[in-house]
Short mmCIF file of C-alpha atoms in Angstrom, two decimals:
data_model
loop_
_atom_site.label_atom_id
_atom_site.label_comp_id
_atom_site.label_asym_id
_atom_site.label_seq_id
_atom_site.Cartn_x
_atom_site.Cartn_y
_atom_site.Cartn_z
CA UNK A 995 0.00 0.00 0.00
CA UNK A 996 1.39 3.37 -0.99
CA UNK A 997 1.96 5.77 1.84
CA UNK A 998 1.45 8.94 -0.18
CA UNK A 999 -1.42 10.03 -2.40
CA UNK A 1000 -0.79 12.08 -5.54
CA UNK A 1001 -4.13 13.64 -6.37
CA UNK A 1002 -4.60 15.51 -9.61
CA UNK A 1003 -6.44 18.73 -10.21
CA UNK A 1004 -8.33 17.37 -13.22
CA UNK A 1005 -11.71 18.12 -11.66
CA UNK A 1006 -10.82 21.79 -11.51
CA UNK A 1007 -11.43 21.96 -15.25
CA UNK A 1008 -15.10 21.13 -14.85
CA UNK A 1009 -15.70 23.59 -12.04
CA UNK A 1010 -13.55 26.34 -13.53
CA UNK A 1011 -15.96 26.19 -16.44
CA UNK A 1012 -18.79 26.40 -13.94
CA UNK A 1013 -17.43 29.61 -12.43
CA UNK A 1014 -16.31 31.24 -15.67
CA UNK A 1015 -19.46 30.76 -17.77
CA UNK A 1016 -23.15 31.36 -17.44
CA UNK A 1017 -24.79 28.99 -15.04
CA UNK A 1018 -26.90 27.46 -17.81
CA UNK A 1019 -23.85 25.27 -18.49
CA UNK A 1020 -25.15 23.14 -15.64
CA UNK A 1021 -28.11 22.24 -17.81
CA UNK A 1022 -27.73 23.31 -21.39
CA UNK A 1023 -24.45 21.90 -22.62
CA UNK A 1024 -24.96 19.18 -25.19
CA UNK A 1025 -23.20 16.24 -23.52
CA UNK A 1026 -21.36 15.03 -26.61
CA UNK A 1027 -20.23 16.16 -30.04
CA UNK A 1028 -23.16 14.91 -32.10
CA UNK A 1029 -25.04 17.41 -34.22
CA UNK A 1030 -27.55 14.98 -35.74
CA UNK A 1031 -29.66 12.57 -33.70
CA UNK A 1032 -31.85 11.06 -36.36
CA UNK A 1033 -32.24 7.39 -35.45
CA UNK A 1034 -33.31 5.43 -32.36
CA UNK A 1035 -29.78 4.04 -32.19
CA UNK A 1036 -28.33 7.55 -32.06
CA UNK A 1037 -30.75 8.43 -29.26
CA UNK A 1038 -29.61 5.35 -27.34
CA UNK A 1039 -26.00 6.45 -27.68
CA UNK A 1040 -26.90 9.89 -26.37
CA UNK A 1041 -28.65 8.35 -23.36
CA UNK A 1042 -25.34 6.94 -22.16
CA UNK A 1043 -24.78 10.51 -20.95
CA UNK A 1044 -28.09 10.58 -19.04
CA UNK A 1045 -26.51 8.90 -16.00
CA UNK A 1046 -24.46 11.03 -13.58
CA UNK A 1047 -20.70 10.59 -13.94
CA UNK A 1048 -20.12 11.80 -10.38
CA UNK A 1049 -21.39 10.57 -7.04
CA UNK A 1050 -22.34 11.85 -3.59
CA UNK A 1051 -20.76 8.99 -1.59
CA UNK A 1052 -17.91 10.98 -0.06
CA UNK A 1053 -19.91 13.75 1.58
CA UNK A 1054 -23.11 11.83 2.40
CA UNK A 1055 -21.12 9.12 4.17
CA UNK A 1056 -19.15 11.74 6.11
CA UNK A 1057 -22.39 13.31 7.36
CA UNK A 1058 -23.80 10.02 8.63
CA UNK A 1059 -23.42 8.09 11.88
CA UNK A 1060 -21.11 5.62 10.11
CA UNK A 1061 -18.11 7.87 10.72
CA UNK A 1062 -16.21 9.20 13.72
CA UNK A 1063 -13.28 11.53 14.25
CA UNK A 1064 -10.34 9.13 13.94
CA UNK A 1065 -7.70 11.67 14.95
CA UNK A 1066 -5.21 13.62 12.87
CA UNK A 1067 -2.68 10.85 12.15
CA UNK A 1068 -4.16 10.30 8.69
CA UNK A 1069 -4.34 13.94 7.62
CA UNK A 1070 -1.05 14.02 5.63
CA UNK A 1071 -2.32 11.36 3.21
CA UNK A 1072 -5.24 13.34 1.80
CA UNK A 1073 -5.02 16.43 -0.40
CA UNK A 1074 -5.95 19.66 1.39
CA UNK A 1075 -9.22 20.30 -0.46
CA UNK A 1076 -10.58 16.84 0.32
CA UNK A 1077 -9.30 17.04 3.88
CA UNK A 1078 -11.18 20.30 4.43
CA UNK A 1079 -14.33 18.99 2.74
CA UNK A 1080 -14.16 15.87 4.92
CA UNK A 1081 -14.18 18.03 8.04
CA UNK A 1082 -16.92 20.31 6.75
CA UNK A 1083 -19.16 17.35 5.92
CA UNK A 1084 -18.56 15.76 9.32
CA UNK A 1085 -19.73 18.93 11.06
CA UNK A 1086 -22.55 19.54 8.55
CA UNK A 1087 -21.02 22.79 7.37
CA UNK A 1088 -21.45 24.13 3.86
CA UNK A 1089 -18.80 22.42 1.70
CA UNK A 1090 -16.83 24.89 -0.40
CA UNK A 1091 -14.84 22.36 -2.43
CA UNK A 1092 -15.92 22.28 -6.08
CA UNK A 1093 -13.94 19.28 -7.34
CA UNK A 1094 -15.36 15.81 -7.93
CA UNK A 1095 -16.90 14.21 -4.83
CA UNK A 1096 -18.30 17.59 -3.75
CA UNK A 1097 -21.93 18.74 -3.63
CA UNK A 1098 -21.18 21.30 -6.35
CA UNK A 1099 -19.83 18.65 -8.65
CA UNK A 1100 -22.73 16.31 -7.93
CA UNK A 1101 -25.23 19.08 -8.70
CA UNK A 1102 -23.46 19.76 -11.98
CA UNK A 1103 -23.26 16.17 -13.21
CA UNK A 1104 -26.89 15.47 -12.34
CA UNK A 1105 -28.05 18.46 -14.35
CA UNK A 1106 -25.75 17.50 -17.20
CA UNK A 1107 -27.36 14.07 -17.19
CA UNK A 1108 -30.79 15.72 -17.16
CA UNK A 1109 -29.70 17.81 -20.14
CA UNK A 1110 -28.77 14.65 -22.03
CA UNK A 1111 -32.16 13.12 -21.23
CA UNK A 1112 -33.92 16.27 -22.42
CA UNK A 1113 -31.97 16.39 -25.67
CA UNK A 1114 -32.87 12.75 -26.20
CA UNK A 1115 -36.55 13.44 -25.55
CA UNK A 1116 -36.47 16.35 -28.00
CA UNK A 1117 -34.98 14.09 -30.67
CA UNK A 1118 -37.49 11.36 -29.84
CA UNK A 1119 -40.39 13.77 -30.34
CA UNK A 1120 -39.06 14.69 -33.78
CA UNK A 1121 -38.57 11.04 -34.75
CA UNK A 1122 -41.98 10.00 -33.49
CA UNK A 1123 -43.56 12.81 -35.51
CA UNK A 1124 -42.08 11.07 -38.56
CA UNK A 1125 -43.52 7.72 -37.52
CA UNK A 1126 -40.36 6.21 -35.98
CA UNK A 1127 -40.93 4.15 -32.85
CA UNK A 1128 -38.66 5.34 -30.03
CA UNK A 1129 -40.76 4.14 -27.10
CA UNK A 1130 -37.91 2.19 -25.49
CA UNK A 1131 -35.56 5.18 -25.64
CA UNK A 1132 -38.32 7.44 -24.36
CA UNK A 1133 -38.81 5.19 -21.34
CA UNK A 1134 -35.12 5.27 -20.47
CA UNK A 1135 -34.89 9.04 -20.92
CA UNK A 1136 -37.89 9.72 -18.70
CA UNK A 1137 -36.70 7.41 -15.93
CA UNK A 1138 -33.21 8.92 -16.11
CA UNK A 1139 -34.65 12.42 -15.83
CA UNK A 1140 -36.75 11.35 -12.86
CA UNK A 1141 -33.82 9.65 -11.14
CA UNK A 1142 -31.45 12.61 -11.42
CA UNK A 1143 -34.03 15.01 -10.06
CA UNK A 1144 -34.83 12.51 -7.29
CA UNK A 1145 -31.21 12.43 -6.21
CA UNK A 1146 -30.94 16.22 -6.36
CA UNK A 1147 -34.02 16.82 -4.22
CA UNK A 1148 -32.95 14.22 -1.67
CA UNK A 1149 -29.46 15.71 -1.33
CA UNK A 1150 -30.20 19.43 -1.56
CA UNK A 1151 -33.63 19.60 0.13
CA UNK A 1152 -35.29 18.48 3.31
CA UNK A 1153 -36.77 15.01 3.13
CA UNK A 1154 -40.29 14.63 1.79
CA UNK A 1155 -42.87 15.16 4.53
CA UNK A 1156 -46.46 16.06 3.57
CA UNK A 1157 -46.63 18.44 6.53
CA UNK A 1158 -43.81 20.57 5.11
CA UNK A 1159 -43.45 19.56 1.45
CA UNK A 1160 -45.51 22.48 0.11
CA UNK A 1161 -43.14 24.95 1.76
CA UNK A 1162 -39.75 23.21 1.77
CA UNK A 1163 -37.50 24.21 -1.13
CA UNK A 1164 -37.10 21.53 -3.77
CA UNK A 1165 -34.96 21.87 -6.89
CA UNK A 1166 -35.49 23.30 -10.38
CA UNK A 1167 -37.15 20.61 -12.52
CA UNK A 1168 -35.94 20.91 -16.08
CA UNK A 1169 -37.99 19.27 -18.80
CA UNK A 1170 -36.57 20.73 -22.02
CA UNK A 1171 -33.18 21.50 -23.56
CA UNK A 1172 -32.97 25.07 -22.35
CA UNK A 1173 -31.48 27.93 -24.32
CA UNK A 1174 -31.63 30.60 -21.63
CA UNK A 1175 -29.45 31.51 -18.69
CA UNK A 1176 -29.99 29.30 -15.65
CA UNK A 1177 -30.72 32.35 -13.53
CA UNK A 1178 -34.28 32.32 -14.92
CA UNK A 1179 -35.04 29.10 -13.08
CA UNK A 1180 -36.70 28.91 -9.70
CA UNK A 1181 -36.72 26.15 -7.15
CA UNK A 1182 -39.97 24.26 -6.90
CA UNK A 1183 -41.29 23.05 -3.58
CA UNK A 1184 -40.41 19.54 -2.48
CA UNK A 1185 -43.97 18.45 -3.24
CA UNK A 1186 -43.88 19.93 -6.74
CA UNK A 1187 -40.52 18.27 -7.38
CA UNK A 1188 -41.86 14.90 -6.23
CA UNK A 1189 -44.99 15.31 -8.35
CA UNK A 1190 -42.87 15.81 -11.45
CA UNK A 1191 -40.59 12.92 -10.58
CA UNK A 1192 -43.67 10.72 -10.25
CA UNK A 1193 -45.00 11.84 -13.63
CA UNK A 1194 -41.74 11.02 -15.42
CA UNK A 1195 -41.25 7.74 -13.58
CA UNK A 1196 -44.77 6.44 -14.12
CA UNK A 1197 -44.78 7.46 -17.76
CA UNK A 1198 -41.36 5.98 -18.45
CA UNK A 1199 -41.50 2.76 -16.47
CA UNK A 1200 -43.93 0.83 -18.72
CA UNK A 1201 -41.79 1.67 -21.75
CA UNK A 1202 -38.54 0.18 -20.39
CA UNK A 1203 -37.37 -2.92 -22.24
CA UNK A 1204 -34.28 -4.95 -21.39
CA UNK A 1205 -33.93 -5.99 -25.02
CA UNK A 1206 -32.69 -2.50 -25.88
CA UNK A 1207 -29.43 -2.76 -23.95
CA UNK A 1208 -27.55 -5.54 -25.68
CA UNK A 1209 -24.47 -6.66 -23.79
CA UNK A 1210 -24.38 -3.75 -21.32
CA UNK A 1211 -27.70 -3.89 -19.46
CA UNK A 1212 -26.30 -3.07 -16.02
CA UNK A 1213 -25.23 0.40 -17.14
CA UNK A 1214 -28.84 1.26 -18.02
CA UNK A 1215 -32.23 1.37 -16.37
CA UNK A 1216 -33.34 -2.17 -17.04
CA UNK A 1217 -36.83 -3.05 -15.92
CA UNK A 1218 -35.41 -4.47 -12.68
CA UNK A 1219 -33.35 -1.36 -11.93
CA UNK A 1220 -36.23 0.96 -12.79
CA UNK A 1221 -38.54 -1.01 -10.52
CA UNK A 1222 -35.97 -0.75 -7.70
CA UNK A 1223 -36.02 3.02 -8.20
CA UNK A 1224 -39.82 2.97 -8.12
CA UNK A 1225 -39.77 0.99 -4.87
CA UNK A 1226 -37.54 3.60 -3.26
CA UNK A 1227 -39.72 6.44 -4.53
CA UNK A 1228 -42.96 4.87 -3.26
CA UNK A 1229 -41.40 4.16 0.13
CA UNK A 1230 -40.48 7.82 0.49
CA UNK A 1231 -44.03 8.96 -0.26
CA UNK A 1232 -45.66 6.24 1.85
CA UNK A 1233 -47.38 4.17 -0.86
CA UNK A 1234 -46.67 0.76 0.60
CA UNK A 1235 -48.53 -1.50 -1.81
CA UNK A 1236 -46.86 0.10 -4.82
CA UNK A 1237 -43.47 -0.06 -3.08
CA UNK A 1238 -43.83 -3.77 -2.31
CA UNK A 1239 -44.99 -4.53 -5.83
CA UNK A 1240 -42.13 -2.60 -7.41
CA UNK A 1241 -39.55 -4.24 -5.13
CA UNK A 1242 -40.99 -7.63 -6.07
CA UNK A 1243 -40.60 -6.80 -9.76
CA UNK A 1244 -37.00 -5.76 -9.14
CA UNK A 1245 -36.21 -8.96 -7.25
CA UNK A 1246 -38.01 -11.49 -9.42
CA UNK A 1247 -39.19 -14.92 -8.35
CA UNK A 1248 -35.80 -16.21 -7.20
CA UNK A 1249 -33.84 -13.21 -5.94
CA UNK A 1250 -30.08 -13.41 -5.59
CA UNK A 1251 -28.45 -11.19 -3.01
CA UNK A 1252 -24.80 -10.33 -2.47
CA UNK A 1253 -23.42 -13.33 -0.59
CA UNK A 1254 -21.00 -12.06 2.04
CA UNK A 1255 -20.33 -15.64 3.12
CA UNK A 1256 -18.70 -16.07 -0.28
CA UNK A 1257 -17.09 -12.63 -0.21
CA UNK A 1258 -15.11 -13.31 2.96
CA UNK A 1259 -13.53 -16.31 1.23
CA UNK A 1260 -12.17 -14.10 -1.55
CA UNK A 1261 -8.85 -12.37 -1.61
CA UNK A 1262 -8.94 -8.65 -0.87
CA UNK A 1263 -8.30 -7.82 -4.52
CA UNK A 1264 -11.07 -10.08 -5.77
CA UNK A 1265 -13.57 -8.83 -3.23
CA UNK A 1266 -12.75 -5.27 -4.19
CA UNK A 1267 -13.15 -6.10 -7.87
CA UNK A 1268 -16.31 -8.19 -7.60
CA UNK A 1269 -18.27 -5.80 -5.42
CA UNK A 1270 -18.93 -3.38 -8.28
CA UNK A 1271 -18.71 -5.88 -11.10
CA UNK A 1272 -21.36 -6.48 -13.74
CA UNK A 1273 -20.96 -10.18 -12.96
CA UNK A 1274 -22.31 -9.60 -9.43
CA UNK A 1275 -25.98 -10.48 -9.81
CA UNK A 1276 -26.96 -8.27 -6.84
CA UNK A 1277 -25.95 -5.16 -8.82
CA UNK A 1278 -28.96 -3.91 -10.77
CA UNK A 1279 -27.56 -0.58 -12.01
CA UNK A 1280 -23.93 0.56 -12.09
CA UNK A 1281 -22.57 4.01 -12.89
CA UNK A 1282 -19.01 4.91 -13.82
CA UNK A 1283 -18.20 8.03 -11.80
CA UNK A 1284 -15.24 10.36 -11.55
CA UNK A 1285 -14.12 10.08 -7.93
CA UNK A 1286 -11.16 9.91 -5.57
CA UNK A 1287 -13.14 7.97 -2.98
CA UNK A 1288 -11.66 4.56 -3.80
CA UNK A 1289 -8.15 5.97 -3.52
CA UNK A 1290 -8.54 7.98 -0.33
CA UNK A 1291 -11.47 6.57 1.65
CA UNK A 1292 -9.34 4.71 4.23
CA UNK A 1293 -7.33 7.84 5.02
CA UNK A 1294 -9.89 10.52 5.79
CA UNK A 1295 -9.71 11.78 9.34
CA UNK A 1296 -13.48 11.50 9.65
CA UNK A 1297 -14.32 8.01 8.54
CA UNK A 1298 -15.17 4.43 9.28
CA UNK A 1299 -13.53 3.50 12.57
CA UNK A 1300 -12.93 0.59 14.90
CA UNK A 1301 -15.65 1.91 17.19
CA UNK A 1302 -18.24 1.89 14.42
CA UNK A 1303 -17.05 -1.47 13.13
CA UNK A 1304 -17.34 -3.03 16.59
CA UNK A 1305 -20.79 -1.61 17.15
CA UNK A 1306 -22.05 -2.98 13.84
CA UNK A 1307 -20.18 -6.26 13.47
CA UNK A 1308 -18.06 -6.92 16.54
CA UNK A 1309 -20.62 -8.97 18.45
CA UNK A 1310 -23.33 -11.51 17.69
CA UNK A 1311 -25.81 -8.74 18.33
CA UNK A 1312 -28.45 -9.39 15.72
CA UNK A 1313 -31.87 -10.90 15.31
CA UNK A 1314 -30.65 -14.52 15.22
CA UNK A 1315 -27.54 -14.20 17.38
CA UNK A 1316 -25.24 -15.16 14.51
CA UNK A 1317 -21.89 -13.80 13.35
CA UNK A 1318 -22.03 -11.18 10.64
CA UNK A 1319 -20.12 -12.20 7.52
CA UNK A 1320 -19.12 -8.64 6.61
CA UNK A 1321 -15.39 -8.15 6.89
CA UNK A 1322 -13.48 -4.92 7.44
CA UNK A 1323 -9.74 -4.60 6.89
CA UNK A 1324 -7.16 -2.16 8.21
CA UNK A 1325 -4.38 -0.61 6.18
CA UNK A 1326 -0.92 -0.93 7.69
CA UNK A 1327 -0.76 2.86 7.96
CA UNK A 1328 -3.08 2.89 10.98
CA UNK A 1329 -5.37 0.52 12.82
CA UNK A 1330 -8.06 3.15 12.32
CA UNK A 1331 -7.69 3.17 8.54
CA UNK A 1332 -10.55 0.72 8.08
CA UNK A 1333 -12.28 -0.23 4.86
CA UNK A 1334 -14.71 -2.86 3.66
CA UNK A 1335 -12.80 -3.02 0.35
CA UNK A 1336 -15.91 -2.22 -1.67
CA UNK A 1337 -14.23 0.23 -3.98
CA UNK A 1338 -11.76 -0.37 -6.77
CA UNK A 1339 -10.07 2.63 -8.33
CA UNK A 1340 -9.93 2.65 -12.11
CA UNK A 1341 -7.39 5.05 -13.56
CA UNK A 1342 -7.63 6.55 -17.01
CA UNK A 1343 -4.29 8.08 -17.95
CA UNK A 1344 -3.85 11.16 -20.10
CA UNK A 1345 -1.68 9.24 -22.55
CA UNK A 1346 0.38 6.12 -23.11
CA UNK A 1347 3.46 7.52 -21.39
CA UNK A 1348 1.67 9.74 -18.90
CA UNK A 1349 1.58 9.26 -15.13
CA UNK A 1350 -1.33 11.65 -14.68
CA UNK A 1351 -4.95 10.84 -15.25
CA UNK A 1352 -8.40 10.43 -13.79
CA UNK A 1353 -9.71 8.07 -11.13
CA UNK A 1354 -13.11 6.47 -11.51
CA UNK A 1355 -15.19 4.19 -9.35
CA UNK A 1356 -18.13 2.03 -10.32
CA UNK A 1357 -21.07 2.83 -8.04
CA UNK A 1358 -23.98 0.40 -7.53
CA UNK A 1359 -26.95 2.76 -7.77
CA UNK A 1360 -29.48 -0.01 -7.16
CA UNK A 1361 -29.05 -3.52 -5.78
CA UNK A 1362 -31.23 -6.48 -4.89
CA UNK A 1363 -30.01 -6.16 -1.29
CA UNK A 1364 -31.55 -2.71 -0.94
CA UNK A 1365 -34.68 -3.84 -2.78
CA UNK A 1366 -35.20 -6.59 -0.20
CA UNK A 1367 -34.88 -4.09 2.63
CA UNK A 1368 -37.38 -1.85 0.87
CA UNK A 1369 -39.82 -4.73 0.53
CA UNK A 1370 -39.47 -5.67 4.20
CA UNK A 1371 -40.57 -2.13 5.07
CA UNK A 1372 -43.39 -2.00 2.58
CA UNK A 1373 -44.77 -5.38 3.58
CA UNK A 1374 -44.63 -4.53 7.28
CA UNK A 1375 -46.48 -1.27 6.74
CA UNK A 1376 -49.26 -3.35 5.18
CA UNK A 1377 -49.26 -5.79 8.07
CA UNK A 1378 -47.86 -8.60 5.90
CA UNK A 1379 -45.43 -9.79 8.53
CA UNK A 1380 -45.05 -13.42 7.49
CA UNK A 1381 -43.92 -12.34 4.01
CA UNK A 1382 -41.59 -9.77 5.54
CA UNK A 1383 -40.05 -12.50 7.72
CA UNK A 1384 -39.24 -14.53 4.60
CA UNK A 1385 -37.35 -11.55 3.22
CA UNK A 1386 -35.52 -11.15 6.51
CA UNK A 1387 -34.46 -14.80 6.30
CA UNK A 1388 -33.29 -14.28 2.72
CA UNK A 1389 -31.18 -11.32 3.78
CA UNK A 1390 -29.65 -13.07 6.79
CA UNK A 1391 -28.84 -16.19 4.77
CA UNK A 1392 -26.45 -14.08 2.73
CA UNK A 1393 -25.08 -11.92 5.56
CA UNK A 1394 -24.78 -14.21 8.63
CA UNK A 1395 -22.22 -17.00 8.78
CA UNK A 1396 -23.76 -20.48 8.69
CA UNK A 1397 -27.29 -19.20 9.12
CA UNK A 1398 -29.95 -21.76 8.19
CA UNK A 1399 -33.49 -20.39 8.01
CA UNK A 1400 -34.97 -23.89 8.13
CA UNK A 1401 -33.38 -24.46 11.53
CA UNK A 1402 -33.86 -20.93 12.84
CA UNK A 1403 -36.90 -19.37 11.20
CA UNK A 1404 -37.67 -15.73 11.86
CA UNK A 1405 -41.06 -14.87 13.35
CA UNK A 1406 -42.83 -11.54 13.84
CA UNK A 1407 -42.53 -12.03 17.58
CA UNK A 1408 -38.74 -12.35 17.29
CA UNK A 1409 -38.50 -9.13 15.29
CA UNK A 1410 -40.66 -7.19 17.69
CA UNK A 1411 -38.83 -8.52 20.76
CA UNK A 1412 -35.38 -7.72 19.38
CA UNK A 1413 -36.14 -4.19 18.20
CA UNK A 1414 -38.58 -3.08 20.90
CA UNK A 1415 -35.92 -1.31 22.97
CA UNK A 1416 -34.09 0.30 20.06
CA UNK A 1417 -34.32 4.05 19.65
CA UNK A 1418 -37.50 4.85 17.71
CA UNK A 1419 -37.38 6.13 14.18
CA UNK A 1420 -39.34 9.22 13.23
CA UNK A 1421 -40.72 8.93 9.70
CA UNK A 1422 -43.44 11.40 8.82
CA UNK A 1423 -46.00 8.61 9.25
CA UNK A 1424 -44.73 7.62 12.71
CA UNK A 1425 -48.05 8.39 14.42
CA UNK A 1426 -49.77 5.76 12.27
CA UNK A 1427 -47.35 2.97 13.18
CA UNK A 1428 -47.86 0.35 15.86
CA UNK A 1429 -45.02 -1.31 17.78
CA UNK A 1430 -44.71 -4.24 15.39
CA UNK A 1431 -44.52 -2.06 12.31
CA UNK A 1432 -41.88 0.09 13.98
CA UNK A 1433 -39.84 -3.01 14.80
CA UNK A 1434 -39.88 -4.24 11.20
CA UNK A 1435 -39.02 -0.82 9.80
CA UNK A 1436 -36.14 -0.62 12.26
CA UNK A 1437 -35.03 -4.04 11.08
CA UNK A 1438 -35.02 -2.91 7.45
CA UNK A 1439 -33.09 0.26 8.34
CA UNK A 1440 -30.67 -1.79 10.43
CA UNK A 1441 -29.96 -4.16 7.53
CA UNK A 1442 -29.72 -1.33 5.03
CA UNK A 1443 -27.17 0.50 7.17
CA UNK A 1444 -24.84 -2.49 7.18
CA UNK A 1445 -25.29 -3.32 3.54
CA UNK A 1446 -24.76 0.24 2.31
CA UNK A 1447 -21.87 1.01 4.66
CA UNK A 1448 -19.26 3.23 2.97
CA UNK A 1449 -21.68 3.85 0.09
CA UNK A 1450 -23.43 6.97 1.41
CA UNK A 1451 -26.84 5.33 1.62
CA UNK A 1452 -27.18 5.67 5.38
CA UNK A 1453 -27.51 9.45 5.06
CA UNK A 1454 -30.81 9.12 3.24
CA UNK A 1455 -32.26 6.95 6.01
CA UNK A 1456 -31.02 9.48 8.58
CA UNK A 1457 -33.02 12.13 6.73
CA UNK A 1458 -36.00 9.91 6.02
CA UNK A 1459 -36.37 8.69 9.59
CA UNK A 1460 -35.29 12.01 11.14
CA UNK A 1461 -32.55 10.26 13.11
CA UNK A 1462 -30.57 12.48 15.47
CA UNK A 1463 -26.81 12.18 14.96
CA UNK A 1464 -23.99 13.26 17.29
CA UNK A 1465 -20.44 13.82 16.04
CA UNK A 1466 -17.71 14.24 18.63
CA UNK A 1467 -14.25 15.75 18.29
CA UNK A 1468 -11.43 13.27 18.94
CA UNK A 1469 -9.25 15.42 21.20
CA UNK A 1470 -11.85 17.38 23.16
CA UNK A 1471 -14.98 15.28 23.02
CA UNK A 1472 -16.94 18.38 22.02
CA UNK A 1473 -20.21 17.28 20.45
CA UNK A 1474 -22.16 18.66 17.54
CA UNK A 1475 -25.71 17.34 17.27
CA UNK A 1476 -27.81 17.14 14.12
CA UNK A 1477 -31.28 17.46 15.57
CA UNK A 1478 -34.57 16.54 13.99
CA UNK A 1479 -35.57 18.80 11.09
CA UNK A 1480 -32.16 20.45 11.35
CA UNK A 1481 -31.71 22.90 8.48
CA UNK A 1482 -28.31 21.34 7.79
CA UNK A 1483 -29.98 18.13 6.62
CA UNK A 1484 -30.46 19.91 3.28
CA UNK A 1485 -27.00 20.25 1.71
CA UNK A 1486 -26.38 23.79 0.50
CA UNK A 1487 -26.73 24.29 -3.25
CA UNK A 1488 -23.58 25.47 -5.11
CA UNK A 1489 -22.50 29.05 -4.49
CA UNK A 1490 -22.20 29.58 -8.25
CA UNK A 1491 -25.89 28.74 -8.61
CA UNK A 1492 -26.86 31.04 -5.76
CA UNK A 1493 -24.96 33.85 -7.46
CA UNK A 1494 -27.33 33.53 -10.43
CA UNK A 1495 -30.35 34.20 -8.25
CA UNK A 1496 -31.41 30.70 -7.21
CA UNK A 1497 -32.67 30.68 -3.62
CA UNK A 1498 -30.20 29.07 -1.19
CA UNK A 1499 -31.19 26.68 1.54
CA UNK A 1500 -31.90 28.50 4.81
CA UNK A 1501 -29.27 28.25 7.51
#
């Protein structure tokens, strides 16, 4: 393992453009060099750009309860900008870094992806007017547009809550290839944003066809991936029957989850490679994203620590009293430099003889593991506890060493007894939940936290369930608390966007 990180300033190019040009570049730049999009095949090629080529893993994970202050021994191994952003995220401050892995960069790449979807939809309309069938491409474009807006509103806004959604600031929802300066846009409310996401998703979903994707289906919204997105959306808005049905469509009749019992038998290199591989059947949708996270994630001062690892995996503290199969490893630099080896860095050099280049990571945007957790929740909220228990057994079979559901079946009584003393969650529908429903939802959130560790997914459950989080300083023990409905739960939109008249999040 190298003991020094050489991090390039390649991302500065993207954000220098952001600062030096009109803010419509976020949305209006044609994402490739084509001037003619006159066939369904050309539209499909354009839609490759409708998926974000950046991610929010770095800062959302830092804001969650999966990280602690590990002390300053690791500071010298991370470039200054990332080191500062790591601290700002940990304390829920506005992040001023504009390189990849930052909120600014994530905002930009999502709107660039939306722009690609809108250009595709414009071309589709022209082709359909001539009698050319582009329904498959239209489905993908609509679902992509919905997904990018969904991620934007869930990062840069408060979580959806009907009591506040009409007043909480959402994001601009862009539905056409715009020709005007971005300053003319206004933020919708969270409710309006969700309404438009729903419209795109429900219009696009029936049009999705796996036959359109040839040999690269896992880089596109297949029907399974789109249904997994639908399940997440319906969970957030409290439509349990639709969520359960969509999760079932994503999982199929014989779902295959990520088998951590097999993963712990792999070498570190193979586990790292397989986790984000197209060959891993649990991965429903993968995105290639520009990111330093795979290179630097073990070395951030505020990161995954022994304390967190012990609390999650160190004891047989789970529903069936078994040993978790998840395995963390420490780099020889420090015993606190822990990682689950989920991320493999892919480097694209600037030339054959060049040492400089770009680092990418493959990010699983949707997985069968998360879909199972979503279905557990949705089934429980409908009172379908026996079915939810079968999903719990399926999950544990792949995550607990030597667990045999036939010998140790899970019952609703077991779930309720185990989770009854856990800290309650606070979803917007909490007042409608009984003790058993709360226990099952806690179970789903508990599983999801472990499965999505070091992937940023925990942050969205913290927002969704209004979980209070405390971050303590290593040297002093001084605590900063993210309280319920804290304004800092909505990440601040980019300063460049604010400068063009878009309303910032209140602080």
